[in-house]
mmCIF file of C-alpha atoms and ligand atoms in Angstrom:
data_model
loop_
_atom_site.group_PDB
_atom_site.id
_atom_site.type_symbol
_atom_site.label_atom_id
_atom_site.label_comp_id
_atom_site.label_asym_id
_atom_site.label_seq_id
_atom_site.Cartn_x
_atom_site.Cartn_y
_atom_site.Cartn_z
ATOM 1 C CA UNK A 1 146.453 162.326 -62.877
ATOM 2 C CA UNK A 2 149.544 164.071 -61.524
ATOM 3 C CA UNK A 3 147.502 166.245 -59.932
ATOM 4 C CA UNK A 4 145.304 163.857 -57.869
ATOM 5 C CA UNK A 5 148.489 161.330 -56.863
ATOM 6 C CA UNK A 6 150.225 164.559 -55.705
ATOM 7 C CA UNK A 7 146.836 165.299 -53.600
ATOM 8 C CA UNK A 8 146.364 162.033 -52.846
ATOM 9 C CA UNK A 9 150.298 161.702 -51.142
ATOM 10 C CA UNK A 10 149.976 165.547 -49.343
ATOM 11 C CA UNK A 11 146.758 163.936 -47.430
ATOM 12 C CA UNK A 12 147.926 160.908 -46.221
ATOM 13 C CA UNK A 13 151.041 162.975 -45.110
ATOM 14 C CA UNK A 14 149.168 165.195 -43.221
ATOM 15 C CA UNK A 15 147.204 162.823 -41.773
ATOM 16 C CA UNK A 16 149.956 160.508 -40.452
ATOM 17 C CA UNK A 17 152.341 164.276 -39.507
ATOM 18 C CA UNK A 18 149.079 164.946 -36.818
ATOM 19 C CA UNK A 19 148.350 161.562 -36.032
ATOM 20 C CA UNK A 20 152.121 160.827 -34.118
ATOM 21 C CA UNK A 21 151.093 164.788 -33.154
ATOM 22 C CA UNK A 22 147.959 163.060 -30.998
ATOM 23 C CA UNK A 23 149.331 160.235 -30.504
ATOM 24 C CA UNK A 24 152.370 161.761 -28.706
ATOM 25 C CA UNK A 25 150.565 163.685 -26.467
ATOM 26 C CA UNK A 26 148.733 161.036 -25.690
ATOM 27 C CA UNK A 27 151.170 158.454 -24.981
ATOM 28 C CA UNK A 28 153.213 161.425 -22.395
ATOM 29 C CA UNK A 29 149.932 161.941 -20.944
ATOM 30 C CA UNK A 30 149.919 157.958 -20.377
ATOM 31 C CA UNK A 31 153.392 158.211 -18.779
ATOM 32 C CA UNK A 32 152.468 160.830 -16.420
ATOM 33 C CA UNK A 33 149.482 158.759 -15.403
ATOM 34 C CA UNK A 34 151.494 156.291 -14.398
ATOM 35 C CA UNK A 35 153.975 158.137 -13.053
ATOM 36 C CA UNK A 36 150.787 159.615 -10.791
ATOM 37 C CA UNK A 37 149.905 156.502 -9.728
ATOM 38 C CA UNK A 38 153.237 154.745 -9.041
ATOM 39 C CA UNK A 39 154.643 158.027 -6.793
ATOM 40 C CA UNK A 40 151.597 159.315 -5.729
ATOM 41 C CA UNK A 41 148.718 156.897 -4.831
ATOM 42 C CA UNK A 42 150.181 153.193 -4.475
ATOM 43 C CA UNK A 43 153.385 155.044 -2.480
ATOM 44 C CA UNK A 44 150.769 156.090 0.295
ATOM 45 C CA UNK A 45 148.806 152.601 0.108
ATOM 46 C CA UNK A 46 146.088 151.976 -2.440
ATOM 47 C CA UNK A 47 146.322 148.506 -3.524
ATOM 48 C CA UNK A 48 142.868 147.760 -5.246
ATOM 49 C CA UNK A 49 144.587 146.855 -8.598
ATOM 50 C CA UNK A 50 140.513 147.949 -10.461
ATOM 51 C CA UNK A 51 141.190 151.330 -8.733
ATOM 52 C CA UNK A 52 145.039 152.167 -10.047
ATOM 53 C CA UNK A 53 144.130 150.131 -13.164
ATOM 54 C CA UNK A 54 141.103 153.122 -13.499
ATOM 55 C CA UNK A 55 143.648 156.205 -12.178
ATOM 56 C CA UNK A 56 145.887 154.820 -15.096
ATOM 57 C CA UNK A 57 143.231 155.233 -17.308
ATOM 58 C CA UNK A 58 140.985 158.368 -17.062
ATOM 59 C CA UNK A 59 142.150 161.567 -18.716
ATOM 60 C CA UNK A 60 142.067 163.998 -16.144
ATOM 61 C CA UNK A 61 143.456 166.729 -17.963
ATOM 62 C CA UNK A 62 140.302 166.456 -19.687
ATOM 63 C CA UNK A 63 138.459 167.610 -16.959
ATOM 64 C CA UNK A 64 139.912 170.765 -16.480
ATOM 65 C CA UNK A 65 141.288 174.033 -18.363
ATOM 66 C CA UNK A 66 143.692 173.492 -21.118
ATOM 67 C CA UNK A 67 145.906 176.240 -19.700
ATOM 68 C CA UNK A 68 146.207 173.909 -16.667
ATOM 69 C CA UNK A 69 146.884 171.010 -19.215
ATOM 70 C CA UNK A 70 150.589 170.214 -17.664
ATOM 71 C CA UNK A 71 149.823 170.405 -14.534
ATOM 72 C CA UNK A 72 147.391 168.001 -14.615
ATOM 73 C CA UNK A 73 149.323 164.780 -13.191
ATOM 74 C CA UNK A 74 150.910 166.930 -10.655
ATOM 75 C CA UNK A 75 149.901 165.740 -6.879
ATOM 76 C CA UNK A 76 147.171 168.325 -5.672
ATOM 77 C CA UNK A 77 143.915 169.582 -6.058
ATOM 78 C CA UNK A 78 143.301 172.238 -8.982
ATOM 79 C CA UNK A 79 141.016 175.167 -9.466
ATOM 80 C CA UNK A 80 137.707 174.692 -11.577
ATOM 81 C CA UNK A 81 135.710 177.949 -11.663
ATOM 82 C CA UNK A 82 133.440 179.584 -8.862
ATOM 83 C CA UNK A 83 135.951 178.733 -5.715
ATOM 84 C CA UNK A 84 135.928 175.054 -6.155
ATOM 85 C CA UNK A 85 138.520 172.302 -7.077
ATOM 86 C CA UNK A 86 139.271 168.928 -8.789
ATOM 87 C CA UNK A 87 140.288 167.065 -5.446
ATOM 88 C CA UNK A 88 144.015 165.580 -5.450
ATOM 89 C CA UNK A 89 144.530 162.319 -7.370
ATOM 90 C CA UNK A 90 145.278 160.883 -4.152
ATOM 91 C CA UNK A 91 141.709 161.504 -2.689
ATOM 92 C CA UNK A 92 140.323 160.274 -5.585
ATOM 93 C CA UNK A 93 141.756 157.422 -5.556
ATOM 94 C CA UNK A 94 141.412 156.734 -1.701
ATOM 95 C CA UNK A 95 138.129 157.400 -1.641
ATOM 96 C CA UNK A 96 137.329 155.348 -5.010
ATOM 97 C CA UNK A 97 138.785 152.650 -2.847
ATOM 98 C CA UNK A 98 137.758 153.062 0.566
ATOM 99 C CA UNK A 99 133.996 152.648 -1.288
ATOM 100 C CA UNK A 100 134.487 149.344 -2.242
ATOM 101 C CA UNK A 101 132.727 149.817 -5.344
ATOM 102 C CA UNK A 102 131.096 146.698 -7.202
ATOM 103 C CA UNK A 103 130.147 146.292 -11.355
ATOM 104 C CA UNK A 104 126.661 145.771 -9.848
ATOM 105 C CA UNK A 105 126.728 149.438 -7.554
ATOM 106 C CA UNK A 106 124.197 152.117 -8.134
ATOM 107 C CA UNK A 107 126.219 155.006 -6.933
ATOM 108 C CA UNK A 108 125.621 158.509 -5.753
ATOM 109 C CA UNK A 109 127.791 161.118 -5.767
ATOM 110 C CA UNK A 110 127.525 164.622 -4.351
ATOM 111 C CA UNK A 111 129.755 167.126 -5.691
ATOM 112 C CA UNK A 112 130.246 166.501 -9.077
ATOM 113 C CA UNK A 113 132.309 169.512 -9.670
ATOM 114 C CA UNK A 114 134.527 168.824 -12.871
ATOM 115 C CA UNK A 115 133.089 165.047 -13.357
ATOM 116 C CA UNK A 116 136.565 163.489 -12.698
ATOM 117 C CA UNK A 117 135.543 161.377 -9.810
ATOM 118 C CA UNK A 118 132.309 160.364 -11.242
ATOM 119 C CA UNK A 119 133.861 159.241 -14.509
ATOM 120 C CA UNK A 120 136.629 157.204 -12.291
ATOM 121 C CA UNK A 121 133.752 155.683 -10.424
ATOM 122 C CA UNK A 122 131.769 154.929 -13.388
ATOM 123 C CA UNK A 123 134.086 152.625 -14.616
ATOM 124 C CA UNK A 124 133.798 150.291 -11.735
ATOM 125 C CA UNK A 125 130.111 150.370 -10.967
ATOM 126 C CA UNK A 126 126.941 149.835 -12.630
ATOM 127 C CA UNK A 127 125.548 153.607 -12.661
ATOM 128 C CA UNK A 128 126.469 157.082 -11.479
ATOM 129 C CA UNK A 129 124.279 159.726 -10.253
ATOM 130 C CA UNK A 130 125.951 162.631 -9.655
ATOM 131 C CA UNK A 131 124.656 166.283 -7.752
ATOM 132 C CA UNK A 132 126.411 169.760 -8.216
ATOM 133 C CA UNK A 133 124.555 172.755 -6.941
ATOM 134 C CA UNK A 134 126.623 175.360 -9.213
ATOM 135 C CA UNK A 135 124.640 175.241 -12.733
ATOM 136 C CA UNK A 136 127.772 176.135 -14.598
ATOM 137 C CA UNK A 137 130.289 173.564 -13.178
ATOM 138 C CA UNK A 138 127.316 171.098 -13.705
ATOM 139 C CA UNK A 139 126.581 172.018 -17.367
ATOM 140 C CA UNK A 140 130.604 171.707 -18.045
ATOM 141 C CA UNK A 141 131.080 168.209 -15.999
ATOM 142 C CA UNK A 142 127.896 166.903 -18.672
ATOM 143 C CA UNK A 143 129.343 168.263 -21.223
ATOM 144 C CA UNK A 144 132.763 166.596 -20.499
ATOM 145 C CA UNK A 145 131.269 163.168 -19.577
ATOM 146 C CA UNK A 146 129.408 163.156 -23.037
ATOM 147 C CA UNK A 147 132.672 163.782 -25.136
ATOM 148 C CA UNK A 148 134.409 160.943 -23.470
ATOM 149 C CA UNK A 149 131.667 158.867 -23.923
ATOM 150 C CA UNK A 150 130.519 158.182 -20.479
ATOM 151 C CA UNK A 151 126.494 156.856 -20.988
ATOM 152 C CA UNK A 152 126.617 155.399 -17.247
ATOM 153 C CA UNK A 153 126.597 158.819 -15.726
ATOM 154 C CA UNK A 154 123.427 161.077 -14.788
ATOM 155 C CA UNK A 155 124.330 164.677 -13.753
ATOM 156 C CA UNK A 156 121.569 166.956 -12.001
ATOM 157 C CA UNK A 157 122.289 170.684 -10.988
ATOM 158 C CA UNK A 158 120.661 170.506 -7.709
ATOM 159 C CA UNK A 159 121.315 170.522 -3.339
ATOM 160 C CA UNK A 160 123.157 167.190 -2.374
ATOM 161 C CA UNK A 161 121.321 167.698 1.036
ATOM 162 C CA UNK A 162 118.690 166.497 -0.672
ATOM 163 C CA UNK A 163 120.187 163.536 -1.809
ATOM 164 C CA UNK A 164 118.084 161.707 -5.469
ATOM 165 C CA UNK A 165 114.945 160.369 -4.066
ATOM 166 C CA UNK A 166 113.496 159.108 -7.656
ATOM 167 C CA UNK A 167 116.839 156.838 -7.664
ATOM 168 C CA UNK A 168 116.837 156.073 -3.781
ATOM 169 C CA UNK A 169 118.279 153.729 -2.189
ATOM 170 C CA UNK A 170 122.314 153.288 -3.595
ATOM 171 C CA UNK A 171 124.698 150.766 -2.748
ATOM 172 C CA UNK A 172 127.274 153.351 -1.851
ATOM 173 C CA UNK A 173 127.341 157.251 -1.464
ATOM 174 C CA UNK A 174 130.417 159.438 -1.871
ATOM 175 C CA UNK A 175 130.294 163.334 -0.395
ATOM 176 C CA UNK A 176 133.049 165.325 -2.356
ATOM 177 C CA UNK A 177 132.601 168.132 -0.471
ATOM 178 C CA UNK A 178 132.466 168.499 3.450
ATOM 179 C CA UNK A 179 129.107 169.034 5.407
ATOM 180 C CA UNK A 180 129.602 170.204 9.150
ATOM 181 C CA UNK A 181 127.605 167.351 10.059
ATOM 182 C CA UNK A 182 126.270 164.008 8.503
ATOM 183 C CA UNK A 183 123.232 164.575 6.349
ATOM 184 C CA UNK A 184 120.821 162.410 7.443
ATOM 185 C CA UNK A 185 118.986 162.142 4.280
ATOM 186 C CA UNK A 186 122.108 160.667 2.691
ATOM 187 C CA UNK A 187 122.048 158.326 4.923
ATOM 188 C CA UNK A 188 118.118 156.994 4.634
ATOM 189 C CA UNK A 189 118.522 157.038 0.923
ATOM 190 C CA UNK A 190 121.850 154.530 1.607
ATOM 191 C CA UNK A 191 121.031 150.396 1.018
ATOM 192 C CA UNK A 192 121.225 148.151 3.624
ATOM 193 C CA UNK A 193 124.553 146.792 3.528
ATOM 194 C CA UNK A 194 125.593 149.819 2.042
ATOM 195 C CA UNK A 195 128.404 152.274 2.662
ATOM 196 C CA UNK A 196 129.201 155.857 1.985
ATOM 197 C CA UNK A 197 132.588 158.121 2.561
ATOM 198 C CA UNK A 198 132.400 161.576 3.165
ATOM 199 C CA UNK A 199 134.432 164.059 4.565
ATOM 200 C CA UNK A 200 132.934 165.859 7.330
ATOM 201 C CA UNK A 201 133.762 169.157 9.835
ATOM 202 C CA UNK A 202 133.932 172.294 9.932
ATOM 203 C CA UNK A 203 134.980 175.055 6.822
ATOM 204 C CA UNK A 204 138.647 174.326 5.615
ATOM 205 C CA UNK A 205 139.885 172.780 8.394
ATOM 206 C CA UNK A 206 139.944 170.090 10.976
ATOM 207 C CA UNK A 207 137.877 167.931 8.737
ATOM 208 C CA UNK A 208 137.722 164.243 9.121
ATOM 209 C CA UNK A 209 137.191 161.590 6.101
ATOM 210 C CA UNK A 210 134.342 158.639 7.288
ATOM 211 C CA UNK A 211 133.097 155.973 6.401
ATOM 212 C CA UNK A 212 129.466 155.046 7.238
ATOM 213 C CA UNK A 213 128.552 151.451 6.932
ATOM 214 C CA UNK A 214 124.880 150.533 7.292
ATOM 215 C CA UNK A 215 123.953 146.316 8.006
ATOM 216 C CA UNK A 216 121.218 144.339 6.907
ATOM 217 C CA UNK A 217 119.056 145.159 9.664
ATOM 218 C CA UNK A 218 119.472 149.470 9.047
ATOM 219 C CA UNK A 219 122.037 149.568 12.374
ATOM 220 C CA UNK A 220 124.526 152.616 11.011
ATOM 221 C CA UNK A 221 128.335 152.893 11.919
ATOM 222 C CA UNK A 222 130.937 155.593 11.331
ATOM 223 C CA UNK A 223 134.501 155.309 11.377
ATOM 224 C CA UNK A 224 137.131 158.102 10.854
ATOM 225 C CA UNK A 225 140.085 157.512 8.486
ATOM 226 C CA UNK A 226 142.190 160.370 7.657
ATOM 227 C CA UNK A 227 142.467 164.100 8.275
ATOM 228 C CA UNK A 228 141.401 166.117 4.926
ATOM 229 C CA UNK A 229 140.622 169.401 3.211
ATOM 230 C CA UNK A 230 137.809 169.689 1.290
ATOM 231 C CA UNK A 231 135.558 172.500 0.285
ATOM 232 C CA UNK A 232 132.735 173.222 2.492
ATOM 233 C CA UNK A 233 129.000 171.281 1.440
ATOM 234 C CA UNK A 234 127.062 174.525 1.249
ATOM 235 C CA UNK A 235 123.135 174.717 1.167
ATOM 236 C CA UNK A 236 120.750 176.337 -1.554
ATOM 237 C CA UNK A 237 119.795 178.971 0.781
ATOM 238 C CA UNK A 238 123.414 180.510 1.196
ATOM 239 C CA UNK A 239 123.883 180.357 -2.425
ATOM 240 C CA UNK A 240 121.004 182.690 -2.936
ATOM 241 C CA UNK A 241 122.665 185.162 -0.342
HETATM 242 N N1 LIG B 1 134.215 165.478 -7.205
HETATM 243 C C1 LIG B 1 134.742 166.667 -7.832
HETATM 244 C C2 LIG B 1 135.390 167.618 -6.853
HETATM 245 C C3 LIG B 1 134.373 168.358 -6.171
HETATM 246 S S1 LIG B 1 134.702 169.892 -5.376
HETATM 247 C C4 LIG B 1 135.679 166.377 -8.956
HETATM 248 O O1 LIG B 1 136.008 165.201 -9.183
HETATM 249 O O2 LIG B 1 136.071 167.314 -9.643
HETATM 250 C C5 LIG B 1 133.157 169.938 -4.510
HETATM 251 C C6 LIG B 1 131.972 170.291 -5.352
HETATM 252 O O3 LIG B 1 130.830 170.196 -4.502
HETATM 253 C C7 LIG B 1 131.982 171.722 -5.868
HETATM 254 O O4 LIG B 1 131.849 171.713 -7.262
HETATM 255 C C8 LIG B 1 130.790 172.373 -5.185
HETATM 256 O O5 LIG B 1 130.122 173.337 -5.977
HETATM 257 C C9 LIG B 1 129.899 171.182 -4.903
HETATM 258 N N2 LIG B 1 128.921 171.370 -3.825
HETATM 259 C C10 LIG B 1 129.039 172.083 -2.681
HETATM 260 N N3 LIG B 1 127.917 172.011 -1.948
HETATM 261 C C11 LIG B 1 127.049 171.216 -2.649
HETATM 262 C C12 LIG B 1 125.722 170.751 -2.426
HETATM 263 N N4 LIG B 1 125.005 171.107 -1.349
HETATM 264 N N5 LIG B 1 125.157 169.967 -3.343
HETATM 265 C C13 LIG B 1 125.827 169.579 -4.475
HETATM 266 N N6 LIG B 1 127.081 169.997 -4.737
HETATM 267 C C14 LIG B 1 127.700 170.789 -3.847
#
């Protein structure tokens, strides 16, 4: 009897000890967020109140390697694996907005890289479809997704230039990695009335981020916003080089 209350009263003391353990870190992680958002994103101009609500929100420390756990909130981009990054929470954001996304959107993304910017943009639109060409990063952004719960998102390992023809057309496109020129079968498989940002230029530098709107009747225009960075859009064939 003893026994079992004394059991009893060490479990429930454990369990409350390492839930204020989780719950800690995730209330700090919460403050960072905000922190992020407040010095980082709505300091250099995003207003869409869905977009910082959704920056508040998603985990990104999730998305990348627990030994880069504290830098997470910081305001850059961050390695994943194989050369490529998790793009600044800035750019994220920025773009998220820039896309104008809609509850209704079918989205495609190209570049899904750690998942982060597909799991922002899945909580604003209807579905995600999201290309990465490295299997690996891929597998891991899937894998990700599914322990957070995402069921909006589809991830293939595959060449962006292709674009998703099953899925074609989307409501909006978003390039997450820069091509030296527009790929023109992004922008058949884009809706009319549709619009897609992407940075574009060439490797590392000198890059510029547009935005393509396409009207009602198919007529296509481009607009430059802001000088970026990104890594370079590279094509199946140089990967097997
Ligand atoms: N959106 C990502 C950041 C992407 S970094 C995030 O939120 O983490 C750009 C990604 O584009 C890299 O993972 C890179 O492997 C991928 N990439 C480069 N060329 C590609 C192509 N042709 N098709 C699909 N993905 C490509």
């Amino acid at each position: 009897m003893v026994l079992r209350y004394f059991r009893r009263t060490v479990w429930i003391f454990s369990f409350t000890i390492a839930s204020l353990i989780f719950a800690q870190n995730d209330k700090d992680y919460e403050k960072l967020r905000e922190a992020m958002v407040k010095t980082q994103i709505e300091s250099r101009g995003v207003k869409d109140e869905d977009v910082l609500s959704v920056m508040r929100d998603v985990p990104r420390h999730l998305f990348i390697d627990e030994s880069l756990w504290p830098k997470a909130y910081s305001d850059g981009p961050l390695p994943i694996g194989h050369g490529q990054t998790i793009s600044q929470p800035y750019i994220v954001a920025f773009m998220t907005e820039l896309l104008r996304p809609d509850t209704h959107h079918m989205v495609l993304e190209i570049g899904t890289g750690s998942g982060y910017q597909a799991a922002v943009l899945a909580k604003l639109v209807h579905h995600v479809y999201t290309i990465e060409i490295v299997p690996e990063l891929g597998r891991n952004a899937k894998a990700a997704l599914k322990r957070l719960g995402y069921d909006n998102i589809s991830v293939r390992v595959g060449d962006g230039y292709k674009g998703w023809p099953e899925e074609e057309p989307f409501d909006r496109i978003i390039v997450t990695a820069a091509p030296e020129k527009v790929p023109e079968a992004l922008v058949d498989q884009l809706k009319p009335g549709g619009r897609m940002v992407l940075p574009v230029g060439p490797r590392w530098w000198g890059q510029d981020l547009l935005v393509i709107e396409k009207d009602e009747r198919g007529k296509v225009v481009r607009k430059n916003t802001i000088p970026v960075r990104f890594v370079p859009m590279v094509r199946q064939e140089e990967r097997k080089n």
